Amino acid sequence: MRATDAQTTGALGAGSRVTAHATRLGGKEVTDQVLSWQLERSYSTDLPEAMRAFSGSSAAQLQLQLAGADGRSAPALYSPWAPRATGDVARPGQSVVHAYGTDAGTLPAFRGTLRNRSAASGTDQVQLTALDGAERLHGPAALPKPYAGFYWRRPVATATWCVDELLRQAGIHTGPPPRYPDAVANAPLTLVHASLHGGFAAPYGQPELVPDPRHYSWARTGAPHEMMLVPHAAPHAKSPDTDVSGLIASWFPRSRPTIPGSRLFAEAWVNSAIGFGSTVSLELDLNGEGTWVGQLRLSADFSLGQIFMYSGSRGNGGYHMTWNVPEMKTQPGVWHIGGFFDLSGTDSSVLPTVQPRLTGPDGHSYSLGPGVFSPAHTDAAQEMSELAQMRLITTMGTEGVQLTSGLAAIPSMAEFTQSWERGAQLDDAILPLHSVPRVSGSQWEVLTQIARASMSTAEFDERGIFRWHNYTRFATLPTAPDLTLTSVRDISSLTLTEEIDACRNYCVQPYKDWTAVAVSSGTTYTDTVIREIPGRSTVTIRYVLADEEFDIGPPNTDDDQSVALGFSVRFGPTPSAGGDAIKGWVEVLARREEGYLVVQFTNRGAQRLFTVTVDGKPSVFIQTMVPSTEAVERQATSSSAGGTSERFYGRQEFSAEASDWVQDFRAAKDLADAMRSAGEYPVPVISETEVLYDPRIQLGDVVRLVDTVGAELDTLAWVVAIRTAATAAGTVQQTLTLRGTRPNGLPYDTGLNPDTSADHTPLPAGPTHGNVWLRYTTLAALASGGRTWRQVKEDSGA
């Protein structure tokens, strides 16, 4: 139920029938021109309504009938050929906001965009149809295809993470969005953006190390924004060659900036009050010549109240800069931490300048000065290299890991805060995925597909906020209603329906078993030409990438001491054999785009370079990753063999449609159990329930129906569809479709003795040969009349 003020609540409680509405098109008030309107919301589903009426997506539709104004007809003002000065207010794609209520006040009812308009020339009417926020999700759906899930044989994402990512693509956010998502020359770029909203997959960057699911969980309670990764106490791992330990996850960046010459900014949101420890670290590995690996690290220790920033190399050690923030010890809660690594320079090595950023639970920002590594800090120097990976090591709840390159300076406090608007609310993470399914169609179509596969609901509310609810929303039977409707005052009419098709007591949920699937080499490409990369310029190459092939990170840059496996490239000073390999000059970016792998080489130096091997051949080598085998389809079942449901209704089987979204036995079993719980007994549907208009009612509300004059019922029911309409006379009619929260009890069959399914009473013996002989004493008598044998027997009966 939507909240209202005391005046509106009082008017509705008194049974006010004075209605009101307010309508804006394109931000312009048109309330007085609305002749009639109708708003409809309902959950769509692919199962019998009474079984799963609360599953699926809901796209609200508003219909308006508009009149003209100022002596001009509606078609003259708002038809497709009307002047833009007046017609654009009703153009397709225009914003629509509608509210309804009583004279005591109106409530938000609809927020969306116009889909079509129809003007009847010669009349004073224009018909408009609008769709809610679902219209914003008509862009092409695309999801990353990381191979880390079946490489590690661990979940890399969840269906909930995929919902979050599809929303993000449409500009609907549940957490801080990527700072610089678009790859623009000489501009900042988001290298890694891992929301951790139910998965390690990332739209920018690619997961490399995925932790064991036994060692973490996804939690919404206490999350900085929407959902966070919560590590468990044991066991936990240690970062390579450091004393930093905790749950570890890592990502490849989508571009490999070169060192020296880059500025990197790493950040994350944490809740220091949730987890098994008090530390969180963001580490950056730099790939130098041979086996040299540079390391940069931002660490926060809330038990000490200190921020550390480290520069060094694996095996050689390094140095820390330390900042004291006593409030970290005394203010547990949500903190935003960030660290800036300035590695700009033109020499063969660089001593970084580092500086942290910090915002506390109370919103206070801490201005911490820079730390400069001096020549005395020899082991802190970073050699010519490229960014290899980003690593998260955490012992506390973490959300929104992000890495940015190309910044001119450390973000200001205002930039660090990053203003954005929440546009959605999720539910707990469900359906773990070893492999993110391939998708096609619009974002809304894929969201609907996930909702049906997971028995979830997807909808935009009256304020335009997207809400995703799992099947667990309806798992607990309510005990108290949001609203009571009685036939004495509120109910005009209702229809009760109960059907055997709503009964499903043997439920089967197929799932794809990925536990035995490993990673295998896919297509390999060896470039056919040596490519020149002029100084201070960029060269872009496209390679065909099949839809079934998984994402790969940007290539590693080889040198003459070590050669990277898989995706790699070597740069030389000449297009011929024998030149020394060049490290730390070329920034490499890779992205998937419309069936191609797009590889971009940006030469940061003045000297021209070539993609050439040491023996003078083209050096770009690409190797894609694919599953070693197809996932095996298995089934999880839920039944009540010999139970009460089967005794009264027989065995009623339902097999859910096989879906790539279910990849785990436990998840499949939970879905099968939920289906059986919903359909073990045929729950009645109460349709065409005309009620006294109440603008507070929402989909999913629980109402109590008390009918003392017709069906004589008193029951709780969920609202699964609402149709509200106002005619020109100003009257409002509201019709609900309700699903009972529970069946209407077990059958008694009192005084009944149901017939068996088959009648086994012996059939009459029929006439004997003697009976026939007595009736027809001669052959001529038997043959006369052309009787059939059946007629002969019937005529001879007793």
Short mmCIF file of N, CA and C in Angstrom, two decimals, residues 44-145:
data_model
loop_
_atom_site.label_atom_id
_atom_site.label_comp_id
_atom_site.label_asym_id
_atom_site.label_seq_id
_atom_site.Cartn_x
_atom_site.Cartn_y
_atom_site.Cartn_z
N SER A 44 2.39 -10.68 -16.01
CA SER A 44 2.23 -11.66 -17.08
C SER A 44 2.91 -12.95 -16.63
N THR A 45 2.44 -14.08 -17.14
CA THR A 45 3.00 -15.36 -16.73
C THR A 45 2.74 -16.39 -17.80
N ASP A 46 3.54 -17.46 -17.80
CA ASP A 46 3.38 -18.52 -18.79
C ASP A 46 2.75 -19.76 -18.17
N LEU A 47 2.20 -19.65 -16.98
CA LEU A 47 1.57 -20.76 -16.29
C LEU A 47 0.12 -20.43 -15.98
N PRO A 48 -0.68 -21.44 -15.58
CA PRO A 48 -2.05 -21.14 -15.17
C PRO A 48 -2.08 -20.03 -14.14
N GLU A 49 -2.98 -19.08 -14.31
CA GLU A 49 -3.01 -17.91 -13.44
C GLU A 49 -3.05 -18.28 -11.96
N ALA A 50 -3.86 -19.26 -11.63
CA ALA A 50 -4.04 -19.58 -10.22
C ALA A 50 -2.79 -20.18 -9.61
N MET A 51 -1.87 -20.70 -10.46
CA MET A 51 -0.67 -21.31 -9.92
C MET A 51 0.46 -20.31 -9.75
N ARG A 52 0.67 -19.46 -10.78
CA ARG A 52 1.80 -18.55 -10.71
C ARG A 52 1.39 -17.18 -11.22
N ALA A 53 0.28 -16.70 -10.78
CA ALA A 53 -0.19 -15.40 -11.25
C ALA A 53 0.71 -14.27 -10.80
N PHE A 54 1.56 -14.54 -9.81
CA PHE A 54 2.41 -13.47 -9.28
C PHE A 54 3.80 -13.51 -9.88
N SER A 55 4.01 -14.23 -10.97
CA SER A 55 5.33 -14.33 -11.58
C SER A 55 5.34 -13.66 -12.94
N GLY A 56 6.47 -13.08 -13.30
CA GLY A 56 6.61 -12.48 -14.61
C GLY A 56 6.84 -10.98 -14.52
N SER A 57 6.74 -10.33 -15.65
CA SER A 57 6.98 -8.90 -15.72
C SER A 57 5.66 -8.14 -15.79
N SER A 58 5.72 -6.89 -15.42
CA SER A 58 4.53 -6.04 -15.46
C SER A 58 4.90 -4.71 -16.10
N ALA A 59 4.29 -4.41 -17.22
CA ALA A 59 4.49 -3.13 -17.87
C ALA A 59 3.16 -2.39 -17.84
N ALA A 60 3.07 -1.35 -17.05
CA ALA A 60 1.82 -0.59 -16.90
C ALA A 60 1.56 0.22 -18.17
N GLN A 61 0.29 0.28 -18.54
CA GLN A 61 -0.12 1.03 -19.73
C GLN A 61 -1.18 2.05 -19.35
N LEU A 62 -0.99 3.26 -19.82
CA LEU A 62 -1.93 4.35 -19.56
C LEU A 62 -2.53 4.79 -20.89
N GLN A 63 -3.86 4.89 -20.91
CA GLN A 63 -4.57 5.40 -22.09
C GLN A 63 -5.25 6.71 -21.72
N LEU A 64 -5.06 7.71 -22.56
CA LEU A 64 -5.63 9.03 -22.33
C LEU A 64 -6.46 9.46 -23.54
N GLN A 65 -7.53 10.14 -23.24
CA GLN A 65 -8.33 10.78 -24.29
C GLN A 65 -8.27 12.28 -24.03
N LEU A 66 -7.69 12.99 -24.99
CA LEU A 66 -7.39 14.41 -24.80
C LEU A 66 -8.29 15.27 -25.68
N ALA A 67 -8.77 16.38 -25.12
CA ALA A 67 -9.56 17.36 -25.87
C ALA A 67 -8.68 18.55 -26.23
N GLY A 68 -9.20 19.42 -27.07
CA GLY A 68 -8.47 20.61 -27.48
C GLY A 68 -8.52 21.70 -26.43
N ALA A 69 -7.99 22.88 -26.79
CA ALA A 69 -7.96 24.01 -25.86
C ALA A 69 -7.87 25.30 -26.65
N ASP A 70 -8.30 26.39 -26.01
CA ASP A 70 -8.22 27.73 -26.59
C ASP A 70 -8.89 27.81 -27.96
N GLY A 71 -10.04 27.14 -28.08
CA GLY A 71 -10.80 27.21 -29.32
C GLY A 71 -10.27 26.37 -30.45
N ARG A 72 -9.22 25.58 -30.22
CA ARG A 72 -8.67 24.72 -31.27
C ARG A 72 -8.92 23.27 -30.91
N SER A 73 -9.21 22.45 -31.90
CA SER A 73 -9.52 21.05 -31.65
C SER A 73 -8.26 20.28 -31.27
N ALA A 74 -8.47 19.15 -30.63
CA ALA A 74 -7.34 18.30 -30.23
C ALA A 74 -6.52 17.84 -31.44
N PRO A 75 -7.15 17.37 -32.55
CA PRO A 75 -6.33 16.98 -33.71
C PRO A 75 -5.50 18.14 -34.26
N ALA A 76 -6.05 19.36 -34.22
CA ALA A 76 -5.29 20.50 -34.73
C ALA A 76 -4.07 20.77 -33.85
N LEU A 77 -4.19 20.47 -32.55
CA LEU A 77 -3.09 20.74 -31.63
C LEU A 77 -2.09 19.60 -31.53
N TYR A 78 -2.59 18.33 -31.57
CA TYR A 78 -1.75 17.21 -31.15
C TYR A 78 -1.63 16.08 -32.17
N SER A 79 -2.17 16.22 -33.35
CA SER A 79 -2.04 15.15 -34.34
C SER A 79 -0.60 15.07 -34.83
N PRO A 80 -0.22 13.97 -35.53
CA PRO A 80 1.15 13.87 -36.04
C PRO A 80 1.56 15.02 -36.95
N TRP A 81 0.59 15.69 -37.60
CA TRP A 81 0.91 16.78 -38.52
C TRP A 81 0.65 18.15 -37.89
N ALA A 82 0.38 18.16 -36.60
CA ALA A 82 0.18 19.44 -35.93
C ALA A 82 1.51 20.19 -35.85
N PRO A 83 1.46 21.52 -35.69
CA PRO A 83 2.72 22.28 -35.55
C PRO A 83 3.55 21.76 -34.38
N ARG A 84 4.86 21.75 -34.55
CA ARG A 84 5.74 21.25 -33.49
C ARG A 84 5.54 22.01 -32.19
N ALA A 85 5.20 23.25 -32.27
CA ALA A 85 5.04 24.06 -31.07
C ALA A 85 3.98 23.50 -30.14
N THR A 86 2.96 22.86 -30.72
CA THR A 86 1.90 22.26 -29.89
C THR A 86 1.94 20.74 -29.95
N GLY A 87 2.33 20.17 -31.07
CA GLY A 87 2.27 18.72 -31.26
C GLY A 87 3.30 17.94 -30.50
N ASP A 88 4.46 18.54 -30.20
CA ASP A 88 5.53 17.79 -29.54
C ASP A 88 5.15 17.36 -28.13
N VAL A 89 4.16 18.01 -27.54
CA VAL A 89 3.76 17.61 -26.20
C VAL A 89 3.14 16.21 -26.20
N ALA A 90 2.67 15.77 -27.39
CA ALA A 90 2.03 14.45 -27.49
C ALA A 90 2.78 13.52 -28.44
N ARG A 91 4.02 13.83 -28.73
CA ARG A 91 4.78 12.98 -29.66
C ARG A 91 5.17 11.66 -29.00
N PRO A 92 5.33 10.59 -29.77
CA PRO A 92 5.86 9.35 -29.21
C PRO A 92 7.22 9.58 -28.56
N GLY A 93 7.42 9.03 -27.39
CA GLY A 93 8.65 9.21 -26.64
C GLY A 93 8.60 10.34 -25.64
N GLN A 94 7.51 11.13 -25.66
CA GLN A 94 7.37 12.24 -24.73
C GLN A 94 7.08 11.73 -23.33
N SER A 95 7.52 12.45 -22.32
CA SER A 95 7.30 12.03 -20.93
C SER A 95 5.84 12.20 -20.53
N VAL A 96 5.38 11.28 -19.70
CA VAL A 96 4.00 11.30 -19.18
C VAL A 96 4.07 11.05 -17.67
N VAL A 97 3.39 11.89 -16.92
CA VAL A 97 3.25 11.69 -15.47
C VAL A 97 1.78 11.81 -15.14
N HIS A 98 1.26 10.81 -14.44
CA HIS A 98 -0.17 10.79 -14.11
C HIS A 98 -0.33 10.48 -12.63
N ALA A 99 -1.23 11.18 -11.97
CA ALA A 99 -1.54 10.94 -10.56
C ALA A 99 -3.05 10.89 -10.41
N TYR A 100 -3.50 10.09 -9.45
CA TYR A 100 -4.94 10.10 -9.17
C TYR A 100 -5.18 9.97 -7.68
N GLY A 101 -6.39 10.29 -7.26
CA GLY A 101 -6.73 10.26 -5.84
C GLY A 101 -8.11 10.84 -5.62
N THR A 102 -8.25 11.58 -4.54
CA THR A 102 -9.53 12.19 -4.20
C THR A 102 -9.31 13.71 -4.04
N ASP A 103 -10.40 14.40 -3.66
CA ASP A 103 -10.26 15.84 -3.45
C ASP A 103 -9.34 16.15 -2.27
N ALA A 104 -9.03 15.11 -1.46
CA ALA A 104 -8.12 15.31 -0.33
C ALA A 104 -6.66 15.25 -0.77
N GLY A 105 -6.41 14.83 -2.01
CA GLY A 105 -5.04 14.76 -2.51
C GLY A 105 -4.87 13.63 -3.49
N THR A 106 -3.88 13.77 -4.38
CA THR A 106 -3.60 12.73 -5.37
C THR A 106 -2.30 12.01 -5.03
N LEU A 107 -2.16 10.80 -5.55
CA LEU A 107 -0.97 9.99 -5.37
C LEU A 107 -0.36 9.68 -6.72
N PRO A 108 0.98 9.54 -6.81
CA PRO A 108 1.59 9.14 -8.09
C PRO A 108 1.01 7.82 -8.56
N ALA A 109 0.66 7.77 -9.84
CA ALA A 109 0.06 6.55 -10.38
C ALA A 109 0.84 5.99 -11.57
N PHE A 110 1.52 6.86 -12.31
CA PHE A 110 2.17 6.39 -13.54
C PHE A 110 3.25 7.37 -13.93
N ARG A 111 4.38 6.83 -14.40
CA ARG A 111 5.45 7.66 -14.95
C ARG A 111 6.08 6.89 -16.10
N GLY A 112 6.01 7.45 -17.30
CA GLY A 112 6.53 6.74 -18.44
C GLY A 112 6.64 7.63 -19.65
N THR A 113 6.50 7.02 -20.84
CA THR A 113 6.63 7.76 -22.10
C THR A 113 5.52 7.34 -23.05
N LEU A 114 5.14 8.25 -23.94
CA LEU A 114 4.10 7.99 -24.92
C LEU A 114 4.60 7.02 -25.98
N ARG A 115 3.72 6.09 -26.34
CA ARG A 115 4.04 5.13 -27.41
C ARG A 115 3.40 5.51 -28.73
N ASN A 116 2.15 5.96 -28.69
CA ASN A 116 1.49 6.31 -29.94
C ASN A 116 0.40 7.34 -29.69
N ARG A 117 -0.03 7.97 -30.75
CA ARG A 117 -1.15 8.91 -30.71
C ARG A 117 -2.02 8.69 -31.93
N SER A 118 -3.30 8.90 -31.75
CA SER A 118 -4.26 8.71 -32.83
C SER A 118 -5.27 9.85 -32.77
N ALA A 119 -5.33 10.65 -33.84
CA ALA A 119 -6.22 11.80 -33.91
C ALA A 119 -7.31 11.55 -34.95
N ALA A 120 -8.56 11.63 -34.49
CA ALA A 120 -9.70 11.46 -35.40
C ALA A 120 -10.08 12.83 -35.93
N SER A 121 -9.75 13.09 -37.18
CA SER A 121 -10.02 14.40 -37.78
C SER A 121 -11.52 14.65 -37.82
N GLY A 122 -11.89 15.87 -37.52
CA GLY A 122 -13.30 16.23 -37.50
C GLY A 122 -13.94 16.08 -36.15
N THR A 123 -13.17 15.57 -35.17
CA THR A 123 -13.66 15.44 -33.79
C THR A 123 -12.80 16.33 -32.91
N ASP A 124 -13.05 16.26 -31.62
CA ASP A 124 -12.22 16.99 -30.66
C ASP A 124 -11.54 16.02 -29.72
N GLN A 125 -11.02 14.92 -30.31
CA GLN A 125 -10.40 13.90 -29.47
C GLN A 125 -9.10 13.40 -30.09
N VAL A 126 -8.11 13.20 -29.20
CA VAL A 126 -6.87 12.53 -29.57
C VAL A 126 -6.63 11.42 -28.55
N GLN A 127 -6.41 10.20 -29.04
CA GLN A 127 -6.15 9.06 -28.16
C GLN A 127 -4.64 8.89 -28.01
N LEU A 128 -4.19 8.79 -26.77
CA LEU A 128 -2.77 8.60 -26.47
C LEU A 128 -2.59 7.32 -25.66
N THR A 129 -1.52 6.60 -25.95
CA THR A 129 -1.17 5.40 -25.19
C THR A 129 0.27 5.55 -24.71
N ALA A 130 0.49 5.28 -23.43
CA ALA A 130 1.83 5.43 -22.84
C ALA A 130 2.22 4.14 -22.13
N LEU A 131 3.52 3.87 -22.09
CA LEU A 131 4.07 2.72 -21.37
C LEU A 131 4.99 3.23 -20.29
N ASP A 132 5.06 2.50 -19.18
CA ASP A 132 5.90 2.95 -18.07
C ASP A 132 7.39 2.76 -18.39
N GLY A 133 8.23 2.65 -17.37
CA GLY A 133 9.68 2.57 -17.57
C GLY A 133 10.14 1.42 -18.43
N ALA A 134 9.29 0.43 -18.68
CA ALA A 134 9.68 -0.66 -19.56
C ALA A 134 10.08 -0.14 -20.93
N GLU A 135 9.52 1.01 -21.33
CA GLU A 135 9.87 1.60 -22.62
C GLU A 135 11.34 1.98 -22.67
N ARG A 136 11.95 2.26 -21.52
CA ARG A 136 13.36 2.63 -21.47
C ARG A 136 14.28 1.42 -21.69
N LEU A 137 13.70 0.22 -21.64
CA LEU A 137 14.48 -1.00 -21.73
C LEU A 137 14.30 -1.70 -23.07
N HIS A 138 14.11 -0.92 -24.12
CA HIS A 138 13.94 -1.49 -25.45
C HIS A 138 15.23 -1.49 -26.25
N GLY A 139 16.36 -1.16 -25.59
CA GLY A 139 17.65 -1.24 -26.25
C GLY A 139 18.10 -2.69 -26.37
N PRO A 140 19.09 -2.96 -27.22
CA PRO A 140 19.56 -4.34 -27.39
C PRO A 140 20.22 -4.87 -26.12
N ALA A 141 19.83 -6.07 -25.72
CA ALA A 141 20.41 -6.68 -24.53
C ALA A 141 21.77 -7.26 -24.85
N ALA A 142 22.72 -7.03 -23.98
CA ALA A 142 24.07 -7.59 -24.13
C ALA A 142 24.63 -7.87 -22.75
N LEU A 143 25.19 -9.04 -22.57
CA LEU A 143 25.81 -9.40 -21.30
C LEU A 143 27.22 -9.90 -21.57
N PRO A 144 28.15 -9.64 -20.65
CA PRO A 144 29.51 -10.15 -20.84
C PRO A 144 29.53 -11.67 -20.83
N LYS A 145 30.60 -12.23 -21.40
CA LYS A 145 30.73 -13.69 -21.48
C LYS A 145 32.06 -14.12 -20.87
#
